[in-house]
Each structure stands twice: as structure tokens, then as C-alpha cells.
């Protein structure tokens, strides 16, 4: 049907009773609520303020809640992919790099048991909206992280002013979240004008 169901029971099943992904931080569970698909979020802050650390922590928690063949795909066009993957190991296992080296064999098993293998890093300096669509069509993706969202390319974006381009790009992200029923968390970098400001 092209129309949304008006049956209350089915609406409650979809929007209230269906288990969503819970955040690690309780304040986010209270303010945002569980993620049930179709949500676009934007993590926006200055350089080197912990955006990736925040996401690694939350994504490692989300991964432990996935079912069957569900995966989280982290589209990485910023930091070195192996560095992000190592940080995911640390977050899933709640340990330091030194502990990973000392207990590598045990760490590998525990990482898998806690859902760490469900986090897939798509690592490329240039990522396009088409690349994201191909992955969404091929895998059972429950969540997408795009680090950095602002750098993702799409057809026709070269002739656009920056603000027009970003408006169109994040519109495309919202459409993907809705069409594929996934939650998308994109990262954006605030300019120097945002330095020492609480509200950006």
C-alpha cells in the first residue's frame, strides 16, 4: 500500500513496542530515544573534540544489540581506516592498546562474542552517495556512520555553492535513511568560528 497504516496496533508495534537500538549514554536514550530506523543524526563539533571517540563508543554498544545478519557500516573518508578499526576494538573490549597486544588471542574471541565483527569499515578517501546505496542494497545494514558526511560526493555537486551542496547532500542522507529504514549518523566539522562556543 502507498498509504501508512491507520491500524493502531500495527502503529504501536512499529513505533513503540519494536526494539530499537539503545544508546550507551542514558541522557541520549532519554532525549532522543531508541533508534528504530529512518533517523538521520548529525554529530557536529570542532576539530579534535572527540567526535570519532563518541561514535566509536556508541557504535560498539549498538553492535552488541544487532540480530541475525545485521551490520553497521562505517563509511570512513577521514581518519586512517585501520586506526578507526583499532579504536573499535578498544571500545568493544573496553581496553587499552597495551591490553590488546598482551591478550590478542582472547581479545579476538571476545570481540566477536560482543558483536564487534558486525561493524564494517568502508575505507576510501573519496566516497559517493552511489557507493553508500550499493552497500545498502548488498548487505542487511541496520545503521550507517559517515565520517565525514560533508565530504561525500554526489552527481552534479561540483557546480553548487557550499551551502547549497550541503543542503542537497544531507537531504540525500535523509532520503536514504527513510528509503532503506536505516539510522544514519553523519559527522560534520565546525569551522574556527565555532571555537569556544557551546551552541554551534
PDB file of C-alpha atoms in Angstrom, residues 83-164:
ATOM      1  CA  UNK A  83      43.191   3.341  13.184  1.00  0.00           C
ATOM      2  CA  UNK A  84      39.378   3.515  13.378  1.00  0.00           C
ATOM      3  CA  UNK A  85      39.160  -0.286  13.430  1.00  0.00           C
ATOM      4  CA  UNK A  86      41.650  -0.477  16.301  1.00  0.00           C
ATOM      5  CA  UNK A  87      39.606   2.111  18.217  1.00  0.00           C
ATOM      6  CA  UNK A  88      36.512  -0.022  17.659  1.00  0.00           C
ATOM      7  CA  UNK A  89      38.365  -2.995  19.174  1.00  0.00           C
ATOM      8  CA  UNK A  90      39.213  -0.853  22.193  1.00  0.00           C
ATOM      9  CA  UNK A  91      35.615   0.355  22.597  1.00  0.00           C
ATOM     10  CA  UNK A  92      34.033  -3.087  22.208  1.00  0.00           C
ATOM     11  CA  UNK A  93      36.514  -4.602  24.688  1.00  0.00           C
ATOM     12  CA  UNK A  94      36.819  -1.544  26.951  1.00  0.00           C
ATOM     13  CA  UNK A  95      40.604  -1.811  26.996  1.00  0.00           C
ATOM     14  CA  UNK A  96      43.829  -0.034  26.076  1.00  0.00           C
ATOM     15  CA  UNK A  97      46.127  -0.725  23.104  1.00  0.00           C
ATOM     16  CA  UNK A  98      48.607  -2.290  25.519  1.00  0.00           C
ATOM     17  CA  UNK A  99      45.978  -4.723  26.792  1.00  0.00           C
ATOM     18  CA  UNK A 100      45.040  -5.630  23.213  1.00  0.00           C
ATOM     19  CA  UNK A 101      48.654  -6.535  22.475  1.00  0.00           C
ATOM     20  CA  UNK A 102      49.057  -8.552  25.665  1.00  0.00           C
ATOM     21  CA  UNK A 103      45.825 -10.524  25.287  1.00  0.00           C
ATOM     22  CA  UNK A 104      45.382 -10.507  21.498  1.00  0.00           C
ATOM     23  CA  UNK A 105      44.047 -14.066  21.170  1.00  0.00           C
ATOM     24  CA  UNK A 106      41.453 -13.696  23.941  1.00  0.00           C
ATOM     25  CA  UNK A 107      40.595 -10.209  22.689  1.00  0.00           C
ATOM     26  CA  UNK A 108      39.773 -11.568  19.230  1.00  0.00           C
ATOM     27  CA  UNK A 109      37.296 -14.106  20.621  1.00  0.00           C
ATOM     28  CA  UNK A 110      35.638 -11.613  22.972  1.00  0.00           C
ATOM     29  CA  UNK A 111      35.433  -9.020  20.187  1.00  0.00           C
ATOM     30  CA  UNK A 112      33.433 -11.473  18.075  1.00  0.00           C
ATOM     31  CA  UNK A 113      31.226 -12.528  21.015  1.00  0.00           C
ATOM     32  CA  UNK A 114      30.322  -8.888  21.694  1.00  0.00           C
ATOM     33  CA  UNK A 115      29.318  -8.182  18.101  1.00  0.00           C
ATOM     34  CA  UNK A 116      32.472  -6.364  17.008  1.00  0.00           C
ATOM     35  CA  UNK A 117      32.582  -8.173  13.664  1.00  0.00           C
ATOM     36  CA  UNK A 118      29.207  -6.655  12.793  1.00  0.00           C
ATOM     37  CA  UNK A 119      30.880  -3.249  12.410  1.00  0.00           C
ATOM     38  CA  UNK A 120      32.234  -2.973   8.868  1.00  0.00           C
ATOM     39  CA  UNK A 121      34.625  -0.164   7.893  1.00  0.00           C
ATOM     40  CA  UNK A 122      34.285   1.059   4.309  1.00  0.00           C
ATOM     41  CA  UNK A 123      37.535   2.963   3.907  1.00  0.00           C
ATOM     42  CA  UNK A 124      38.157   5.304   0.981  1.00  0.00           C
ATOM     43  CA  UNK A 125      39.336   8.896   0.615  1.00  0.00           C
ATOM     44  CA  UNK A 126      36.506   9.529  -1.847  1.00  0.00           C
ATOM     45  CA  UNK A 127      33.041   8.176  -1.054  1.00  0.00           C
ATOM     46  CA  UNK A 128      29.911   8.965  -3.047  1.00  0.00           C
ATOM     47  CA  UNK A 129      26.192   8.656  -2.351  1.00  0.00           C
ATOM     48  CA  UNK A 130      26.183   5.916  -5.023  1.00  0.00           C
ATOM     49  CA  UNK A 131      28.782   3.948  -3.010  1.00  0.00           C
ATOM     50  CA  UNK A 132      26.534   4.115   0.048  1.00  0.00           C
ATOM     51  CA  UNK A 133      23.498   2.988  -1.977  1.00  0.00           C
ATOM     52  CA  UNK A 134      25.405  -0.037  -3.346  1.00  0.00           C
ATOM     53  CA  UNK A 135      26.301  -1.165   0.177  1.00  0.00           C
ATOM     54  CA  UNK A 136      22.735  -0.635   1.422  1.00  0.00           C
ATOM     55  CA  UNK A 137      21.453  -2.806  -1.429  1.00  0.00           C
ATOM     56  CA  UNK A 138      24.000  -5.572  -0.881  1.00  0.00           C
ATOM     57  CA  UNK A 139      24.004  -6.031   2.910  1.00  0.00           C
ATOM     58  CA  UNK A 140      21.470  -6.088   5.748  1.00  0.00           C
ATOM     59  CA  UNK A 141      22.553  -2.694   7.098  1.00  0.00           C
ATOM     60  CA  UNK A 142      20.959  -1.602  10.375  1.00  0.00           C
ATOM     61  CA  UNK A 143      22.971   1.588  10.816  1.00  0.00           C
ATOM     62  CA  UNK A 144      25.324   3.803   8.807  1.00  0.00           C
ATOM     63  CA  UNK A 145      28.048   6.075  10.147  1.00  0.00           C
ATOM     64  CA  UNK A 146      29.554   8.600   7.705  1.00  0.00           C
ATOM     65  CA  UNK A 147      32.785  10.150   8.919  1.00  0.00           C
ATOM     66  CA  UNK A 148      32.887  12.811   7.398  1.00  0.00           C
ATOM     67  CA  UNK A 149      29.442  13.369   5.952  1.00  0.00           C
ATOM     68  CA  UNK A 150      30.266  16.766   4.437  1.00  0.00           C
ATOM     69  CA  UNK A 151      32.903  15.225   2.134  1.00  0.00           C
ATOM     70  CA  UNK A 152      30.596  12.688   0.442  1.00  0.00           C
ATOM     71  CA  UNK A 153      30.238  13.300  -3.314  1.00  0.00           C
ATOM     72  CA  UNK A 154      27.137  13.108  -5.478  1.00  0.00           C
ATOM     73  CA  UNK A 155      26.297  13.698  -9.117  1.00  0.00           C
ATOM     74  CA  UNK A 156      26.120  17.396 -10.016  1.00  0.00           C
ATOM     75  CA  UNK A 157      27.666  18.680  -6.779  1.00  0.00           C
ATOM     76  CA  UNK A 158      30.667  20.385  -8.436  1.00  0.00           C
ATOM     77  CA  UNK A 159      28.690  23.404  -9.661  1.00  0.00           C
ATOM     78  CA  UNK A 160      26.953  24.125  -6.357  1.00  0.00           C
ATOM     79  CA  UNK A 161      27.817  26.689  -3.709  1.00  0.00           C
ATOM     80  CA  UNK A 162      28.916  25.088  -0.417  1.00  0.00           C
ATOM     81  CA  UNK A 163      25.684  25.753   1.489  1.00  0.00           C
ATOM     82  CA  UNK A 164      23.551  24.517  -1.441  1.00  0.00           C
TER      83      UNK A 164
END
